[in-house]
Short mmCIF file of C-alpha atoms and ligand atoms in Angstrom, two decimals:
data_model
loop_
_atom_site.label_atom_id
_atom_site.label_comp_id
_atom_site.label_asym_id
_atom_site.label_seq_id
_atom_site.Cartn_x
_atom_site.Cartn_y
_atom_site.Cartn_z
CA MET A 1 5.98 -26.76 20.77
CA THR A 2 8.45 -27.90 23.62
CA HIS A 3 7.93 -31.85 25.13
CA GLN A 4 5.99 -30.34 28.42
CA GLN A 5 3.25 -28.79 25.82
CA MET A 6 2.86 -31.61 24.16
CA LEU A 7 2.01 -33.53 27.29
CA ASP A 8 -0.56 -30.94 28.66
CA LEU A 9 -1.55 -31.46 25.26
CA ILE A 10 -2.20 -34.70 25.75
CA GLN A 11 -3.94 -34.32 29.20
CA LEU A 12 -6.19 -32.15 27.27
CA LEU A 13 -7.20 -34.55 25.10
CA ASN A 14 -7.78 -37.37 27.43
CA ASP A 15 -9.73 -35.03 29.59
CA TYR A 16 -12.19 -33.92 26.37
CA SER A 17 -12.24 -37.72 26.01
CA TYR A 18 -13.13 -38.84 29.24
CA ALA A 19 -15.96 -35.91 29.36
CA TYR A 20 -17.33 -37.42 26.30
CA HIS A 21 -16.77 -41.10 26.73
CA VAL A 22 -17.31 -41.93 30.59
CA LYS A 23 -19.25 -38.86 32.09
CA ASP A 24 -21.48 -38.45 28.83
CA GLU A 25 -21.16 -34.78 29.26
CA PRO A 26 -18.52 -33.64 26.05
CA ILE A 27 -16.84 -30.31 26.75
CA VAL A 28 -15.76 -29.26 23.51
CA PRO A 29 -17.44 -29.48 20.36
CA ASP A 30 -16.05 -32.36 18.13
CA ALA A 31 -14.26 -29.69 15.96
CA VAL A 32 -12.49 -28.75 18.74
CA TYR A 33 -11.03 -32.38 19.83
CA ASP A 34 -10.18 -32.84 16.34
CA ARG A 35 -8.22 -29.91 15.40
CA ASP A 36 -6.31 -30.59 18.97
CA TYR A 37 -5.93 -34.46 17.71
CA ARG A 38 -4.48 -33.87 14.13
CA GLN A 39 -1.99 -30.79 16.13
CA LEU A 40 -0.93 -33.76 18.29
CA GLN A 41 -0.10 -35.70 15.43
CA ALA A 42 1.86 -33.46 13.73
CA ILE A 43 4.19 -33.35 17.04
CA GLU A 44 4.20 -36.73 17.26
CA ALA A 45 5.65 -36.98 13.67
CA LYS A 46 8.14 -34.40 14.07
CA HIS A 47 9.62 -36.10 17.41
CA PRO A 48 8.87 -39.79 17.25
CA ASP A 49 10.54 -40.17 20.48
CA TRP A 50 8.47 -38.22 22.13
CA ILE A 51 5.01 -40.60 21.54
CA GLN A 52 3.75 -41.49 24.75
CA ALA A 53 1.89 -44.64 26.03
CA ASP A 54 -1.41 -42.56 27.15
CA SER A 55 -1.65 -40.37 24.26
CA PRO A 56 -4.67 -40.85 22.34
CA THR A 57 -3.06 -41.43 18.72
CA GLN A 58 -1.63 -44.89 20.33
CA ARG A 59 -5.20 -46.41 20.83
CA VAL A 60 -5.22 -48.00 16.83
CA GLY A 61 -2.62 -49.94 16.53
CA GLU A 62 -0.35 -50.32 13.08
CA LYS A 63 -0.23 -53.86 12.61
CA PRO A 64 -2.36 -56.59 12.75
CA ASP A 65 -2.59 -59.05 15.79
CA SER A 66 -1.30 -62.49 14.44
CA GLY A 67 -3.82 -64.37 17.01
CA PHE A 68 -4.52 -63.77 20.40
CA ALA A 69 -2.26 -65.55 23.14
CA ASN A 70 -3.54 -67.27 26.10
CA VAL A 71 -3.38 -65.73 29.11
CA ALA A 72 -4.04 -67.28 32.53
CA HIS A 73 -6.33 -64.83 34.97
CA THR A 74 -4.79 -63.74 38.34
CA VAL A 75 -8.31 -64.06 39.92
CA PRO A 76 -10.79 -66.82 38.11
CA MET A 77 -13.42 -64.93 36.62
CA LEU A 78 -16.44 -66.31 38.08
CA SER A 79 -19.73 -66.92 36.47
CA LEU A 80 -23.58 -66.52 38.13
CA ASP A 81 -25.99 -68.30 39.41
CA ASN A 82 -29.34 -67.41 37.88
CA ALA A 83 -32.90 -67.01 39.73
CA PHE A 84 -35.81 -66.64 37.23
CA ASP A 85 -38.34 -65.24 39.47
CA ASN A 86 -38.69 -63.59 43.31
CA GLU A 87 -39.24 -66.52 45.12
CA SER A 88 -35.71 -68.18 44.27
CA LEU A 89 -34.67 -64.24 44.89
CA SER A 90 -35.67 -64.46 48.47
CA ASP A 91 -34.53 -68.35 48.68
CA PHE A 92 -30.86 -66.57 47.90
CA ASP A 93 -31.19 -63.70 50.42
CA GLN A 94 -32.29 -66.45 53.06
CA ARG A 95 -29.37 -69.05 52.02
CA VAL A 96 -26.95 -65.63 52.57
CA ARG A 97 -28.48 -64.90 55.94
CA LYS A 98 -28.15 -68.38 57.12
CA LEU A 99 -24.33 -68.66 56.21
CA LEU A 100 -23.79 -65.15 57.79
CA ASN A 101 -25.82 -66.11 60.62
CA THR A 102 -27.70 -62.79 60.13
CA ASP A 103 -31.39 -61.45 59.80
CA HIS A 104 -30.74 -58.46 57.25
CA VAL A 105 -28.61 -58.18 54.32
CA THR A 106 -27.15 -54.86 52.46
CA TYR A 107 -27.04 -55.76 48.67
CA CYS A 108 -25.40 -53.59 45.47
CA CYS A 109 -27.83 -54.25 42.29
CA GLU A 110 -26.55 -53.44 39.03
CA PRO A 111 -27.95 -53.72 35.43
CA LYS A 112 -26.70 -57.37 33.79
CA LEU A 113 -24.77 -55.60 30.92
CA ASP A 114 -25.52 -57.88 27.66
CA GLY A 115 -21.94 -58.05 25.98
CA LEU A 116 -18.57 -59.76 26.95
CA ALA A 117 -16.61 -59.81 30.16
CA ILE A 118 -13.09 -58.56 30.40
CA SER A 119 -10.66 -58.06 32.81
CA LEU A 120 -8.54 -55.15 32.47
CA ARG A 121 -4.75 -54.90 34.34
CA TYR A 122 -3.25 -52.04 35.23
CA GLU A 123 0.47 -51.83 36.37
CA ASP A 124 1.56 -48.17 38.05
CA GLY A 125 -1.72 -46.99 36.83
CA ARG A 126 -1.13 -47.75 33.13
CA LEU A 127 -3.35 -50.20 30.77
CA VAL A 128 -0.75 -53.29 30.08
CA ARG A 129 -3.20 -55.81 29.22
CA GLY A 130 -7.08 -56.63 28.38
CA VAL A 131 -7.79 -60.04 28.50
CA THR A 132 -11.49 -62.02 27.72
CA ARG A 133 -13.05 -64.30 30.01
CA GLY A 134 -12.59 -67.07 28.04
CA ASP A 135 -13.08 -70.33 30.44
CA GLY A 136 -12.97 -68.22 33.46
CA LEU A 137 -9.23 -69.32 33.94
CA SER A 138 -7.75 -68.05 31.00
CA GLY A 139 -8.18 -66.11 28.08
CA GLU A 140 -7.34 -64.60 25.19
CA ASP A 141 -5.19 -61.53 25.15
CA ILE A 142 -6.95 -58.41 23.16
CA THR A 143 -5.23 -55.46 24.42
CA SER A 144 -4.33 -54.15 20.89
CA ASN A 145 -8.54 -54.28 20.38
CA ILE A 146 -9.43 -52.98 23.84
CA LYS A 147 -7.36 -49.91 23.41
CA THR A 148 -9.62 -48.57 20.49
CA ILE A 149 -12.14 -48.34 22.77
CA TYR A 150 -12.31 -44.53 24.56
CA SER A 151 -14.19 -45.24 27.59
CA VAL A 152 -11.14 -47.85 28.65
CA PRO A 153 -8.74 -45.49 30.43
CA LEU A 154 -5.36 -45.83 29.04
CA LYS A 155 -3.86 -44.32 32.41
CA LEU A 156 -5.64 -44.08 35.57
CA ARG A 157 -7.12 -40.69 36.82
CA THR A 158 -4.75 -40.44 39.75
CA GLN A 159 -1.22 -39.43 40.67
CA THR A 160 -1.31 -42.32 43.56
CA PRO A 161 -2.47 -45.31 41.95
CA PRO A 162 -2.24 -49.24 42.77
CA ALA A 163 0.96 -51.19 42.23
CA VAL A 164 -1.15 -53.42 40.55
CA LEU A 165 -5.22 -53.11 39.77
CA GLU A 166 -7.31 -55.45 37.67
CA VAL A 167 -10.66 -54.13 37.12
CA ARG A 168 -13.34 -56.35 35.64
CA GLY A 169 -16.33 -55.24 33.24
CA GLU A 170 -18.59 -55.48 30.72
CA ILE A 171 -17.74 -54.26 27.28
CA TYR A 172 -20.98 -53.64 24.88
CA MET A 173 -22.49 -51.94 21.92
CA PRO A 174 -25.17 -49.54 22.33
CA LYS A 175 -28.30 -50.21 20.64
CA ASP A 176 -28.12 -46.67 18.54
CA GLY A 177 -24.74 -47.87 17.41
CA PHE A 178 -25.73 -51.32 16.81
CA GLU A 179 -28.46 -49.90 14.10
CA LYS A 180 -26.15 -47.86 12.58
CA LEU A 181 -23.87 -50.51 11.93
CA ASN A 182 -26.09 -52.74 10.70
CA ALA A 183 -28.08 -50.31 8.24
CA LEU A 184 -24.23 -49.82 6.79
CA ALA A 185 -23.33 -53.16 6.63
CA ILE A 186 -26.85 -53.54 4.46
CA GLU A 187 -25.70 -50.73 2.48
CA GLN A 188 -22.36 -52.05 1.24
CA GLY A 189 -23.89 -55.66 0.91
CA GLU A 190 -22.70 -57.15 3.93
CA LYS A 191 -23.48 -59.69 6.40
CA THR A 192 -25.48 -58.12 9.61
CA PHE A 193 -25.15 -58.83 13.26
CA VAL A 194 -28.17 -60.03 14.65
CA ASN A 195 -28.26 -58.30 18.18
CA PRO A 196 -25.89 -56.00 19.74
CA ARG A 197 -24.19 -58.65 21.77
CA ASN A 198 -22.95 -60.53 18.49
CA ALA A 199 -21.96 -57.18 17.11
CA ALA A 200 -19.77 -56.64 20.11
CA ALA A 201 -18.33 -59.81 19.89
CA GLY A 202 -17.59 -60.10 16.61
CA SER A 203 -15.84 -56.72 16.98
CA LEU A 204 -13.52 -57.84 19.74
CA ARG A 205 -12.61 -60.83 17.95
CA GLN A 206 -11.13 -58.97 15.12
CA LEU A 207 -7.28 -59.21 14.31
CA ASP A 208 -7.18 -55.64 12.84
CA PRO A 209 -7.63 -53.17 15.63
CA LYS A 210 -8.43 -50.59 12.97
CA ILE A 211 -11.51 -52.39 12.36
CA THR A 212 -12.65 -52.60 15.94
CA ALA A 213 -11.77 -48.74 16.40
CA THR A 214 -14.68 -48.23 13.80
CA ARG A 215 -17.23 -50.16 15.89
CA PRO A 216 -18.77 -48.50 18.89
CA LEU A 217 -17.84 -50.20 21.75
CA VAL A 218 -18.48 -49.28 25.29
CA MET A 219 -16.85 -50.90 28.47
CA CYS A 220 -18.31 -50.58 31.70
CA ALA A 221 -16.56 -51.79 34.97
CA TYR A 222 -18.22 -53.61 37.49
CA SER A 223 -15.94 -55.02 39.95
CA ILE A 224 -12.16 -55.30 41.43
CA GLY A 225 -10.84 -58.34 40.40
CA TYR A 226 -7.36 -57.90 41.97
CA VAL A 227 -5.33 -55.18 43.89
CA GLU A 228 -1.66 -55.15 45.11
CA GLY A 229 -0.63 -51.88 46.97
CA TRP A 230 -3.65 -50.36 48.09
CA ASP A 231 -6.75 -51.03 50.65
CA GLN A 232 -9.83 -51.73 49.08
CA PRO A 233 -12.76 -50.03 50.54
CA LYS A 234 -15.25 -52.27 52.75
CA SER A 235 -17.95 -52.41 50.26
CA HIS A 236 -18.43 -53.11 47.11
CA TYR A 237 -20.65 -50.28 46.23
CA GLU A 238 -17.94 -47.91 47.45
CA GLY A 239 -15.29 -49.98 44.87
CA LEU A 240 -17.33 -48.93 41.83
CA LEU A 241 -17.07 -45.36 43.09
CA GLN A 242 -13.60 -45.27 43.30
CA LEU A 243 -13.04 -47.11 39.87
CA SER A 244 -15.23 -44.03 38.75
CA GLU A 245 -12.79 -41.35 40.20
CA TRP A 246 -9.94 -43.66 38.64
CA GLY A 247 -11.74 -43.00 35.21
CA PHE A 248 -13.97 -45.83 34.45
CA ARG A 249 -17.49 -45.78 33.09
CA THR A 250 -19.91 -47.12 35.80
CA ASN A 251 -23.52 -47.85 35.37
CA ASP A 252 -25.38 -44.70 36.50
CA LEU A 253 -28.30 -47.02 37.67
CA MET A 254 -26.48 -49.13 40.34
CA ALA A 255 -27.57 -49.11 44.10
CA THR A 256 -27.57 -50.57 47.26
CA ALA A 257 -30.68 -52.24 48.37
CA GLU A 258 -32.06 -53.85 51.91
CA GLY A 259 -32.89 -57.48 51.95
CA ALA A 260 -34.89 -59.31 49.74
CA GLN A 261 -37.74 -56.94 49.39
CA GLY A 262 -35.14 -53.89 48.25
CA CYS A 263 -33.69 -56.52 45.38
CA ILE A 264 -37.08 -57.03 44.37
CA ASP A 265 -38.52 -53.24 44.48
CA TYR A 266 -35.24 -52.50 42.23
CA TYR A 267 -36.04 -55.37 40.21
CA GLU A 268 -39.85 -54.00 39.76
CA MET A 269 -37.95 -50.35 38.62
CA LEU A 270 -35.48 -51.83 36.48
CA ASN A 271 -37.86 -54.19 34.36
CA GLU A 272 -39.90 -50.76 33.75
CA LYS A 273 -36.86 -49.11 32.66
CA ARG A 274 -35.26 -51.77 30.33
CA ALA A 275 -36.80 -51.04 27.09
CA SER A 276 -35.85 -47.42 27.27
CA LEU A 277 -32.46 -47.91 28.13
CA SER A 278 -29.65 -47.51 25.31
CA TYR A 279 -28.29 -50.87 25.58
CA ASP A 280 -29.69 -53.92 26.34
CA ILE A 281 -29.32 -56.15 29.52
CA ASP A 282 -30.64 -59.34 30.29
CA GLY A 283 -31.31 -59.08 34.18
CA ILE A 284 -29.86 -57.70 37.50
CA VAL A 285 -26.72 -58.83 39.80
CA TYR A 286 -27.25 -58.75 43.02
CA LYS A 287 -24.35 -58.81 45.14
CA VAL A 288 -23.32 -58.74 49.05
CA ASP A 289 -22.13 -55.37 49.81
CA GLN A 290 -19.38 -55.86 52.79
CA ILE A 291 -16.25 -57.16 51.40
CA ALA A 292 -16.10 -59.32 54.30
CA LEU A 293 -19.14 -61.04 54.03
CA GLN A 294 -18.19 -61.86 50.35
CA ASN A 295 -15.00 -63.66 51.42
CA GLN A 296 -16.92 -65.04 54.69
CA LEU A 297 -19.33 -66.63 51.94
CA GLY A 298 -16.59 -67.38 49.37
CA PHE A 299 -17.64 -69.71 46.22
CA ILE A 300 -18.73 -72.94 45.14
CA ALA A 301 -17.90 -74.29 41.33
CA ARG A 302 -17.43 -71.55 39.69
CA ALA A 303 -20.19 -68.80 41.16
CA PRO A 304 -19.81 -66.97 44.48
CA ARG A 305 -22.01 -67.78 47.05
CA TRP A 306 -22.44 -64.15 47.52
CA ALA A 307 -23.97 -63.11 44.08
CA ILE A 308 -26.69 -63.97 42.03
CA ALA A 309 -28.13 -63.05 38.68
CA ARG A 310 -31.75 -62.26 38.29
CA LYS A 311 -32.93 -63.18 34.65
CA PHE A 312 -35.94 -60.73 32.72
CA PRO A 313 -38.15 -62.92 30.72
CA ALA A 314 -36.25 -63.44 27.39
CA GLN A 315 -36.78 -60.84 24.55
CA GLU A 316 -36.17 -63.40 21.93
CA GLU A 317 -37.66 -66.64 20.93
CA MET A 318 -37.25 -68.95 17.96
CA THR A 319 -40.44 -70.30 16.61
CA ARG A 320 -41.85 -71.86 13.28
CA VAL A 321 -44.02 -69.83 10.59
CA LEU A 322 -47.27 -71.68 9.90
CA GLY A 323 -48.46 -70.26 7.57
CA VAL A 324 -49.02 -66.59 5.87
CA ASP A 325 -52.16 -65.07 6.06
CA PHE A 326 -53.12 -61.66 3.89
CA GLN A 327 -55.40 -59.19 5.63
CA VAL A 328 -57.60 -56.59 3.74
CA GLY A 329 -57.63 -53.33 5.88
CA ARG A 330 -60.87 -50.78 5.81
CA THR A 331 -58.38 -48.74 3.39
CA GLY A 332 -58.08 -51.97 0.85
CA ALA A 333 -54.54 -52.31 1.83
CA ILE A 334 -53.55 -56.05 2.13
CA THR A 335 -51.22 -56.91 4.85
CA PRO A 336 -49.31 -60.27 5.07
CA VAL A 337 -49.57 -61.60 8.45
CA ALA A 338 -47.30 -64.83 9.48
CA ARG A 339 -48.87 -67.48 12.09
CA LEU A 340 -46.43 -68.29 14.13
CA GLU A 341 -46.25 -71.60 16.34
CA PRO A 342 -47.19 -69.24 19.81
CA VAL A 343 -44.11 -69.04 21.33
CA PHE A 344 -43.66 -67.16 24.98
CA VAL A 345 -41.38 -64.18 24.41
CA GLY A 346 -41.09 -60.81 26.84
CA GLY A 347 -43.61 -61.71 29.07
CA VAL A 348 -46.52 -62.52 26.18
CA THR A 349 -47.56 -65.26 24.01
CA VAL A 350 -46.81 -64.37 20.30
CA SER A 351 -48.79 -65.99 17.72
CA ASN A 352 -48.35 -63.76 14.45
CA ALA A 353 -47.01 -61.04 13.12
CA THR A 354 -47.95 -58.43 10.50
CA LEU A 355 -45.10 -58.32 7.47
CA HIS A 356 -45.69 -54.92 6.46
CA ASN A 357 -43.03 -54.69 3.64
CA LYS A 358 -43.02 -57.34 0.69
CA ASP A 359 -39.41 -56.43 0.29
CA GLU A 360 -38.53 -57.48 3.60
CA ILE A 361 -40.37 -60.82 3.75
CA ALA A 362 -38.17 -61.85 0.18
CA ARG A 363 -35.00 -60.32 2.17
CA LEU A 364 -35.69 -62.55 4.94
CA GLY A 365 -36.55 -65.27 2.72
CA VAL A 366 -39.19 -66.56 4.93
CA LYS A 367 -40.88 -69.53 4.01
CA VAL A 368 -43.89 -71.39 5.49
CA ASN A 369 -42.24 -74.00 8.00
CA ASP A 370 -39.11 -72.01 8.31
CA PHE A 371 -38.02 -71.27 11.88
CA VAL A 372 -37.44 -67.57 12.70
CA ILE A 373 -36.05 -65.58 15.43
CA VAL A 374 -38.90 -63.17 17.14
CA HIS A 375 -37.98 -60.24 18.94
CA ARG A 376 -40.02 -58.41 21.60
CA ALA A 377 -38.83 -54.96 22.94
CA GLY A 378 -41.40 -53.36 25.30
CA ASP A 379 -44.80 -52.75 24.57
CA VAL A 380 -44.28 -51.76 20.65
CA GLY A 381 -44.84 -55.09 19.15
CA VAL A 382 -42.84 -58.02 17.67
CA THR A 383 -40.20 -58.11 14.97
CA LEU A 384 -39.23 -61.09 12.85
CA LYS A 385 -35.29 -60.53 13.06
CA ALA A 386 -33.91 -63.69 11.38
CA ASN A 387 -34.50 -66.66 9.14
CA VAL A 388 -32.76 -69.70 11.16
CA SER A 389 -34.18 -72.70 9.20
CA ASN A 390 -30.85 -73.99 7.98
CA ARG A 391 -30.25 -74.21 11.31
CA LYS A 392 -28.44 -77.67 12.86
CA SER A 393 -29.20 -77.60 16.27
CA VAL A 394 -31.69 -75.07 18.59
CA THR A 395 -28.80 -74.51 20.98
CA ASP A 396 -28.21 -71.12 21.57
CA ARG A 397 -24.37 -71.41 20.33
CA LEU A 398 -25.36 -72.63 17.08
CA VAL A 399 -28.56 -70.31 16.52
CA GLU A 400 -25.81 -67.09 17.42
CA GLN A 401 -23.28 -68.66 15.09
CA HIS A 402 -25.69 -68.48 12.23
CA CYS A 403 -27.53 -65.71 13.05
CA SER A 404 -24.10 -63.75 12.53
CA ASN A 405 -24.03 -64.78 9.37
CA SER A 406 -27.38 -64.75 7.98
CA LYS A 407 -27.71 -63.40 4.83
CA TYR A 408 -31.27 -63.02 5.76
CA PHE A 409 -31.30 -60.61 8.76
CA VAL A 410 -33.98 -57.57 8.28
CA ASN A 411 -34.52 -55.66 11.47
CA ALA A 412 -37.33 -53.73 9.74
CA CYS A 413 -39.75 -55.85 9.32
CA SER A 414 -42.18 -54.70 12.55
CA ALA A 415 -45.73 -56.55 13.41
CA PHE A 416 -47.69 -56.99 16.22
CA ALA A 417 -47.81 -58.92 19.14
CA SER A 418 -51.29 -60.90 19.39
S1 IVH B 501 -20.55 -59.28 38.26
C1 IVH B 501 -18.85 -62.95 40.64
N1 IVH B 501 -21.42 -57.84 37.50
O1 IVH B 501 -22.69 -61.75 33.63
C2 IVH B 501 -19.03 -61.90 39.77
N2 IVH B 501 -21.19 -59.44 35.75
O2 IVH B 501 -22.16 -65.06 34.47
C3 IVH B 501 -19.10 -62.10 38.15
N3 IVH B 501 -22.80 -59.28 33.87
O3 IVH B 501 -20.31 -62.63 31.89
C4 IVH B 501 -19.53 -61.17 37.48
N4 IVH B 501 -23.04 -57.24 34.01
O4 IVH B 501 -19.85 -60.47 32.14
C5 IVH B 501 -20.99 -58.96 37.18
N5 IVH B 501 -22.73 -55.89 36.70
C6 IVH B 501 -22.46 -56.98 36.28
C7 IVH B 501 -22.51 -57.77 35.32
C8 IVH B 501 -21.96 -58.92 35.11
C9 IVH B 501 -22.88 -58.09 33.26
C10 IVH B 501 -21.95 -60.82 32.70
C11 IVH B 501 -20.05 -61.16 33.55
C12 IVH B 501 -20.64 -62.41 33.14
C13 IVH B 501 -21.69 -62.91 33.44
C14 IVH B 501 -22.11 -63.16 34.79
#
């Protein structure tokens, strides 16, 4: 095989992978990809000096990192103000219109993906670095782990890339990948993760990229952080379409909306869809669509004046087990029911949960007076997810830390909302 044929083979494999991981439209069976991949591996073994940076074989580095270096962001990664109801969303729109002295604003609406923020730097179209959000001013260089994620392009899909491009987005773990990962952990007697976000965070923190490579992570781009040598489109939405053309995954539910009412309609639409999505979202991000208007609005403290996050009601809450009753059904079957201190979760008050399976209660190790995490998804009921009785504080952080270490986690103990 000639050098040029090898370059063509890389292009072919990258096209297969783009179709599969970015477009969700595979164009060849897995076996074809695997066969071509092995052929590429064989050529690279024969000609190590031919190896290209964008070869799919270069996604998984051989050596573990010794630690993650701290890197300053070119442009700070801001956080977002929150709105928890329609009224505060309308207040936001009113503030924006007053500052801009206009009576109508177009917004770009995007699902707020529940993962971790990342900034990817491309120089002359090639991925050179991936940095976590960190404190917003600087983060950790996790490039070797980022490269293992197939939806992250190693090279932009254009012949005329900008000299420098920094893309911001979210790395998350889809629900089905999370379930599989936890099922495997239970099978192997290892610790499980309490939710997809924790699993994504744990996967990115690995020093060995070979471990990260086995985790089903996805990257979705949500903004252009910085660019040199290219004229940005006039609107945020067009910027996202450009990122999509360059080979990034963008969210297919992103849309523009007119005024506060358009934003509220989008909320209603997405809230309906939320439970059926293949990934977790915790709200919606609304952004003033015109870049010139964004610049005019600027930011205060760490948050832009031109964007807001509308949060959905929390799907997970913590509460205490008050006691256990045993219900006798018509057939004589006995079902234990946990009586819970009433807690408002996912839009309803939950005060008990049937515990279908004795083994699972044992595995959770739930005892009366213990604290548990109650998870509610859609209308299907509630799940006791973890026993967090040993927690030292009720802050989310500690609960998260404890849960990701929890040997008690079980996701199969389903029950019904009262
Ligand atoms: S835009 C200035 N868009 O939410 C705008 N953020 O507090 C900054 N997030 O951790 C962010 N989905 O990673 C934006 N479609 C989206 C998002 C999104 C999730 C996360 C982001 C950050 C947090 C913002």
